[in-house]
């Protein structure tokens, strides 16, 4: 089995050959949890792939809500990425320090949401780049602005009203990317939350199931990835809606599904940060009990 969209996932070796191409734009989308006491923007200044610009998901977002990194308007997105020197003519390569398993997939999804299909994720992210002793640079450079025209594909995103309506219709399958213990309400949430558990009727596929290991941070083979989706009971004959803690790692599932050729995966933007704080909405804490290794590390617990 091969990926249906292999062009969406590039290796460090490929990028090493192409990072200086004039039509390539490299984006560092690193994001850390608020409790980590780490500053991704500051770390970018210490070390990043040459020519990269920093995409702050907590800045390029809807600033009029208390919910974390909700999508901005198309006009706002276009203006901000244009300031980063990215135009519609460019091929965009997105990476993060978690191998592409946190905000890199989210930024990939955002570009596609706003109509830009020439976007790729760096497999293994900065860790794989570093292991190959490829060049890095420090500091920040001024970039020349570019013209970016944004569209918008509403089929790729869901809001709370749509997810609530699906409780009755069951037309779409909601898949939760969080750890089993968080899905069952047995573990903490990294953000303040009134209730623990999951959206009724949803199934659980923790996003690390799509990676080779937490040491390599590489995406699994097509067969292994397809098997992970199948074991989670995901039927792609239905439209799939991915959710997580705040809308970041839900995009990992959307990205993995896209690699396999399943393009009918939307992201519930508010995710549990929104649903878990709404006392008027139902929630569930039932399901199979996770094994001892069912949890994931706090650093990857978006």
Short mmCIF file of C-alpha atoms in Angstrom, two decimals:
data_model
loop_
_atom_site.label_atom_id
_atom_site.label_comp_id
_atom_site.label_asym_id
_atom_site.label_seq_id
_atom_site.Cartn_x
_atom_site.Cartn_y
_atom_site.Cartn_z
CA UNK A 1 0.00 0.00 0.00
CA UNK A 2 1.19 3.51 -0.79
CA UNK A 3 0.03 6.91 0.38
CA UNK A 4 -2.58 8.46 -1.89
CA UNK A 5 -1.00 11.89 -1.28
CA UNK A 6 2.72 11.26 -0.68
CA UNK A 7 3.49 14.81 -1.79
CA UNK A 8 2.02 16.13 1.48
CA UNK A 9 4.78 14.55 3.60
CA UNK A 10 8.41 15.38 2.86
CA UNK A 11 11.58 14.02 4.41
CA UNK A 12 14.46 15.96 5.92
CA UNK A 13 16.63 14.72 3.05
CA UNK A 14 14.17 16.13 0.50
CA UNK A 15 14.03 19.48 2.24
CA UNK A 16 17.83 19.59 2.48
CA UNK A 17 17.90 19.50 -1.32
CA UNK A 18 15.12 22.06 -1.80
CA UNK A 19 15.11 24.51 1.13
CA UNK A 20 16.87 27.15 -0.95
CA UNK A 21 14.51 26.84 -3.92
CA UNK A 22 13.01 30.28 -4.63
CA UNK A 23 9.42 29.03 -4.45
CA UNK A 24 9.84 27.23 -1.10
CA UNK A 25 8.71 28.86 2.13
CA UNK A 26 9.53 27.09 5.40
CA UNK A 27 7.31 27.60 8.43
CA UNK A 28 8.19 26.74 12.04
CA UNK A 29 4.86 26.09 13.76
CA UNK A 30 6.22 24.95 17.12
CA UNK A 31 3.76 25.31 19.99
CA UNK A 32 4.07 24.43 23.67
CA UNK A 33 1.36 23.92 26.25
CA UNK A 34 0.78 26.87 28.59
CA UNK A 35 1.93 24.79 31.58
CA UNK A 36 5.24 23.86 29.94
CA UNK A 37 6.87 27.20 30.78
CA UNK A 38 8.55 27.11 27.37
CA UNK A 39 8.49 29.88 24.80
CA UNK A 40 8.37 28.54 21.23
CA UNK A 41 9.02 31.95 19.71
CA UNK A 42 12.12 32.45 21.86
CA UNK A 43 13.37 28.95 21.00
CA UNK A 44 12.90 29.75 17.31
CA UNK A 45 15.40 32.59 17.75
CA UNK A 46 17.95 30.14 19.12
CA UNK A 47 17.60 27.46 16.45
CA UNK A 48 15.57 26.94 13.30
CA UNK A 49 15.88 25.65 9.75
CA UNK A 50 17.52 28.29 7.53
CA UNK A 51 15.01 30.64 5.95
CA UNK A 52 12.15 29.56 8.21
CA UNK A 53 9.59 32.01 9.57
CA UNK A 54 7.70 31.52 12.81
CA UNK A 55 3.96 30.84 12.64
CA UNK A 56 2.40 31.51 16.04
CA UNK A 57 -0.93 29.68 16.27
CA UNK A 58 -1.85 31.77 19.30
CA UNK A 59 -1.33 34.94 17.28
CA UNK A 60 -2.63 34.01 13.83
CA UNK A 61 -6.05 33.20 15.20
CA UNK A 62 -9.36 34.73 16.22
CA UNK A 63 -8.42 37.29 18.85
CA UNK A 64 -12.04 37.96 19.84
CA UNK A 65 -12.58 34.73 21.77
CA UNK A 66 -11.12 33.27 24.95
CA UNK A 67 -10.85 29.85 23.29
CA UNK A 68 -7.30 28.91 22.27
CA UNK A 69 -6.10 29.40 18.69
CA UNK A 70 -9.50 29.44 17.00
CA UNK A 71 -9.36 30.06 13.25
CA UNK A 72 -9.18 33.69 12.09
CA UNK A 73 -11.17 35.23 9.26
CA UNK A 74 -9.86 34.54 5.75
CA UNK A 75 -8.89 38.21 5.46
CA UNK A 76 -6.89 38.11 8.68
CA UNK A 77 -5.16 34.87 7.71
CA UNK A 78 -4.23 36.26 4.31
CA UNK A 79 -2.82 39.45 5.80
CA UNK A 80 -0.76 37.64 8.44
CA UNK A 81 0.77 34.97 6.21
CA UNK A 82 1.48 37.63 3.60
CA UNK A 83 3.50 39.42 6.26
CA UNK A 84 5.47 36.20 6.69
CA UNK A 85 6.46 36.41 3.03
CA UNK A 86 4.13 33.64 1.85
CA UNK A 87 2.17 34.10 -1.36
CA UNK A 88 -0.15 31.86 -3.32
CA UNK A 89 2.68 30.96 -5.67
CA UNK A 90 4.80 29.41 -2.92
CA UNK A 91 5.18 25.82 -1.78
CA UNK A 92 4.95 25.78 2.01
CA UNK A 93 6.79 23.27 4.21
CA UNK A 94 5.63 23.23 7.84
CA UNK A 95 7.53 21.70 10.74
CA UNK A 96 7.60 21.76 14.53
CA UNK A 97 9.81 20.39 17.29
CA UNK A 98 7.39 17.50 17.90
CA UNK A 99 8.01 15.93 14.51
CA UNK A 100 4.90 17.43 12.93
CA UNK A 101 2.56 15.96 15.53
CA UNK A 102 1.41 19.15 17.18
CA UNK A 103 0.92 22.51 15.51
CA UNK A 104 2.57 21.62 12.18
CA UNK A 105 -0.42 19.49 11.19
CA UNK A 106 -2.73 22.24 12.39
CA UNK A 107 -0.97 24.85 10.22
CA UNK A 108 -1.04 22.43 7.25
CA UNK A 109 -4.80 22.13 7.80
CA UNK A 110 -5.20 25.92 8.10
CA UNK A 111 -3.49 26.58 4.79
CA UNK A 112 -5.76 24.08 3.08
CA UNK A 113 -8.80 25.50 4.88
CA UNK A 114 -8.00 28.85 3.28
CA UNK A 115 -7.52 27.36 -0.17
CA UNK A 116 -3.74 26.89 -0.36
CA UNK A 117 -3.05 23.29 -1.41
CA UNK A 118 0.70 23.60 -2.00
CA UNK A 119 1.54 22.78 1.61
CA UNK A 120 3.56 19.93 3.11
CA UNK A 121 4.58 18.64 6.53
CA UNK A 122 8.22 17.83 7.31
CA UNK A 123 8.27 14.22 8.53
CA UNK A 124 10.07 14.09 11.85
CA UNK A 125 10.26 17.88 12.07
CA UNK A 126 13.23 19.64 13.60
CA UNK A 127 14.39 16.50 15.50
CA UNK A 128 14.98 14.61 12.23
CA UNK A 129 16.60 17.66 10.67
CA UNK A 130 18.97 17.90 13.61
CA UNK A 131 19.80 14.19 13.65
CA UNK A 132 21.10 14.52 10.11
CA UNK A 133 23.31 17.42 11.23
CA UNK A 134 21.71 19.66 8.63
CA UNK A 135 22.26 23.43 8.86
CA UNK A 136 20.38 25.61 11.32
CA UNK A 137 20.45 29.33 11.98
CA UNK A 138 19.79 31.73 14.83
CA UNK A 139 18.01 35.02 15.15
CA UNK A 140 15.26 36.56 13.08
CA UNK A 141 15.48 38.13 9.67
CA UNK A 142 13.19 40.62 8.05
CA UNK A 143 11.17 39.05 5.28
CA UNK A 144 9.72 40.70 2.24
CA UNK A 145 5.93 40.71 2.36
CA UNK A 146 3.92 38.81 -0.22
CA UNK A 147 0.40 38.84 -1.60
CA UNK A 148 -1.76 36.01 -0.32
CA UNK A 149 -5.37 35.61 -1.38
CA UNK A 150 -7.38 33.35 0.92
CA UNK A 151 -10.44 31.31 0.09
CA UNK A 152 -12.38 29.30 2.64
CA UNK A 153 -13.60 25.69 2.62
CA UNK A 154 -16.38 25.33 5.24
CA UNK A 155 -16.45 21.54 4.74
CA UNK A 156 -13.11 21.31 6.53
CA UNK A 157 -14.23 22.78 9.87
CA UNK A 158 -17.05 22.30 12.37
CA UNK A 159 -18.34 24.61 15.08
CA UNK A 160 -20.08 23.67 18.31
CA UNK A 161 -23.56 24.07 16.85
CA UNK A 162 -22.82 21.58 14.09
CA UNK A 163 -21.27 19.05 16.47
CA UNK A 164 -24.23 19.41 18.82
CA UNK A 165 -26.67 18.81 15.96
CA UNK A 166 -24.75 15.66 15.06
CA UNK A 167 -25.63 14.15 18.46
CA UNK A 168 -29.14 13.56 17.12
CA UNK A 169 -28.43 12.89 13.45
CA UNK A 170 -25.32 10.72 13.85
CA UNK A 171 -24.51 11.59 10.25
CA UNK A 172 -20.85 12.22 11.03
CA UNK A 173 -18.34 10.18 13.03
CA UNK A 174 -16.51 12.18 15.70
CA UNK A 175 -12.98 10.93 16.42
CA UNK A 176 -11.07 12.16 19.48
CA UNK A 177 -7.27 12.42 19.21
CA UNK A 178 -6.59 12.72 22.95
CA UNK A 179 -5.11 10.00 25.14
CA UNK A 180 -7.44 7.19 26.33
CA UNK A 181 -7.35 8.47 29.92
CA UNK A 182 -8.35 11.97 28.91
CA UNK A 183 -11.02 10.55 26.59
CA UNK A 184 -12.48 8.64 29.56
CA UNK A 185 -12.15 11.57 31.95
CA UNK A 186 -9.55 9.74 34.05
CA UNK A 187 -6.70 12.17 33.48
CA UNK A 188 -6.14 15.89 33.64
CA UNK A 189 -6.69 18.40 30.89
CA UNK A 190 -3.86 20.84 30.15
CA UNK A 191 -6.31 23.72 30.10
CA UNK A 192 -8.87 24.78 32.66
CA UNK A 193 -11.93 22.63 32.14
CA UNK A 194 -15.18 22.22 34.06
CA UNK A 195 -15.81 18.63 33.02
CA UNK A 196 -13.77 15.62 31.92
CA UNK A 197 -14.72 13.02 29.35
CA UNK A 198 -15.69 13.05 25.69
CA UNK A 199 -18.45 13.96 23.27
CA UNK A 200 -21.15 11.25 23.35
CA UNK A 201 -20.89 8.87 20.42
CA UNK A 202 -17.28 9.72 19.62
CA UNK A 203 -14.51 7.16 19.23
CA UNK A 204 -10.91 7.43 20.36
CA UNK A 205 -7.77 7.37 18.22
CA UNK A 206 -4.86 8.92 20.15
CA UNK A 207 -2.71 10.81 17.68
CA UNK A 208 0.56 9.02 18.71
CA UNK A 209 -0.94 5.90 17.13
CA UNK A 210 0.03 7.47 13.79
CA UNK A 211 3.71 7.87 14.72
CA UNK A 212 6.48 5.30 14.63
CA UNK A 213 7.67 6.12 18.15
CA UNK A 214 8.11 9.05 20.50
CA UNK A 215 11.84 8.86 19.80
CA UNK A 216 11.67 9.10 16.02
CA UNK A 217 8.55 11.30 15.64
CA UNK A 218 8.02 9.92 12.14
CA UNK A 219 4.69 9.09 10.55
CA UNK A 220 3.93 5.39 10.22
CA UNK A 221 3.78 3.50 6.95
CA UNK A 222 0.55 3.59 4.93
CA UNK A 223 -0.41 0.04 6.00
CA UNK A 224 0.26 0.74 9.68
CA UNK A 225 -1.63 4.02 9.55
CA UNK A 226 -4.62 2.44 7.81
CA UNK A 227 -4.59 -0.31 10.44
CA UNK A 228 -4.64 2.26 13.25
CA UNK A 229 -7.72 3.94 11.80
CA UNK A 230 -9.43 0.59 11.26
CA UNK A 231 -8.73 -0.65 14.80
CA UNK A 232 -10.29 2.54 16.15
CA UNK A 233 -13.49 1.70 14.27
CA UNK A 234 -13.27 4.62 11.87
CA UNK A 235 -15.51 4.21 8.85
CA UNK A 236 -14.53 6.67 6.15
CA UNK A 237 -17.77 6.07 4.27
CA UNK A 238 -19.10 8.65 6.74
CA UNK A 239 -17.77 12.17 7.08
CA UNK A 240 -15.26 12.17 9.92
CA UNK A 241 -14.90 15.06 12.37
CA UNK A 242 -11.67 15.12 14.37
CA UNK A 243 -11.51 16.66 17.82
CA UNK A 244 -8.93 16.88 20.62
CA UNK A 245 -8.13 19.24 23.49
CA UNK A 246 -7.92 22.52 21.60
CA UNK A 247 -8.04 21.73 17.89
CA UNK A 248 -4.33 21.08 17.30
CA UNK A 249 -3.77 17.33 17.32
CA UNK A 250 -7.19 16.78 15.74
CA UNK A 251 -5.43 18.03 12.62
CA UNK A 252 -2.92 15.16 12.96
CA UNK A 253 -5.79 12.75 12.33
CA UNK A 254 -7.01 14.88 9.41
CA UNK A 255 -3.50 14.88 7.97
CA UNK A 256 -3.05 11.13 8.39
CA UNK A 257 -6.41 10.47 6.76
CA UNK A 258 -5.47 12.80 3.88
CA UNK A 259 -2.25 10.88 3.28
CA UNK A 260 -4.38 7.76 2.87
CA UNK A 261 -6.72 9.51 0.44
CA UNK A 262 -9.59 10.33 2.81
CA UNK A 263 -10.31 14.00 2.30
CA UNK A 264 -13.69 14.08 4.08
CA UNK A 265 -12.20 14.81 7.52
CA UNK A 266 -13.15 18.06 9.24
CA UNK A 267 -11.77 19.52 12.48
CA UNK A 268 -13.97 20.65 15.36
CA UNK A 269 -12.20 23.91 16.04
CA UNK A 270 -13.28 24.46 19.65
CA UNK A 271 -12.70 20.83 20.68
CA UNK A 272 -12.77 19.91 24.38
CA UNK A 273 -11.57 23.37 25.44
CA UNK A 274 -15.01 24.54 24.32
CA UNK A 275 -17.23 21.47 24.83
CA UNK A 276 -15.84 20.61 28.26
CA UNK A 277 -16.64 24.08 29.58
CA UNK A 278 -20.26 24.08 28.44
CA UNK A 279 -22.39 22.76 31.29
CA UNK A 280 -25.48 22.64 29.05
CA UNK A 281 -24.00 19.96 26.79
CA UNK A 282 -23.87 16.20 27.42
CA UNK A 283 -20.63 14.32 27.94
CA UNK A 284 -19.59 10.70 28.36
CA UNK A 285 -16.95 8.93 30.44
CA UNK A 286 -17.62 5.36 29.39
CA UNK A 287 -15.53 3.08 27.23
CA UNK A 288 -12.83 0.41 27.49
CA UNK A 289 -10.37 0.99 30.32
CA UNK A 290 -6.96 2.04 28.95
CA UNK A 291 -3.90 -0.04 29.71
CA UNK A 292 -0.99 1.15 31.80
CA UNK A 293 0.60 2.79 28.78
CA UNK A 294 -2.64 4.31 27.56
CA UNK A 295 -1.73 7.83 28.61
CA UNK A 296 0.59 10.17 26.77
CA UNK A 297 3.16 12.55 28.06
CA UNK A 298 2.05 16.05 29.11
CA UNK A 299 4.31 17.58 26.47
CA UNK A 300 2.21 15.95 23.75
CA UNK A 301 -1.15 16.34 25.43
CA UNK A 302 -2.88 18.96 23.27
#
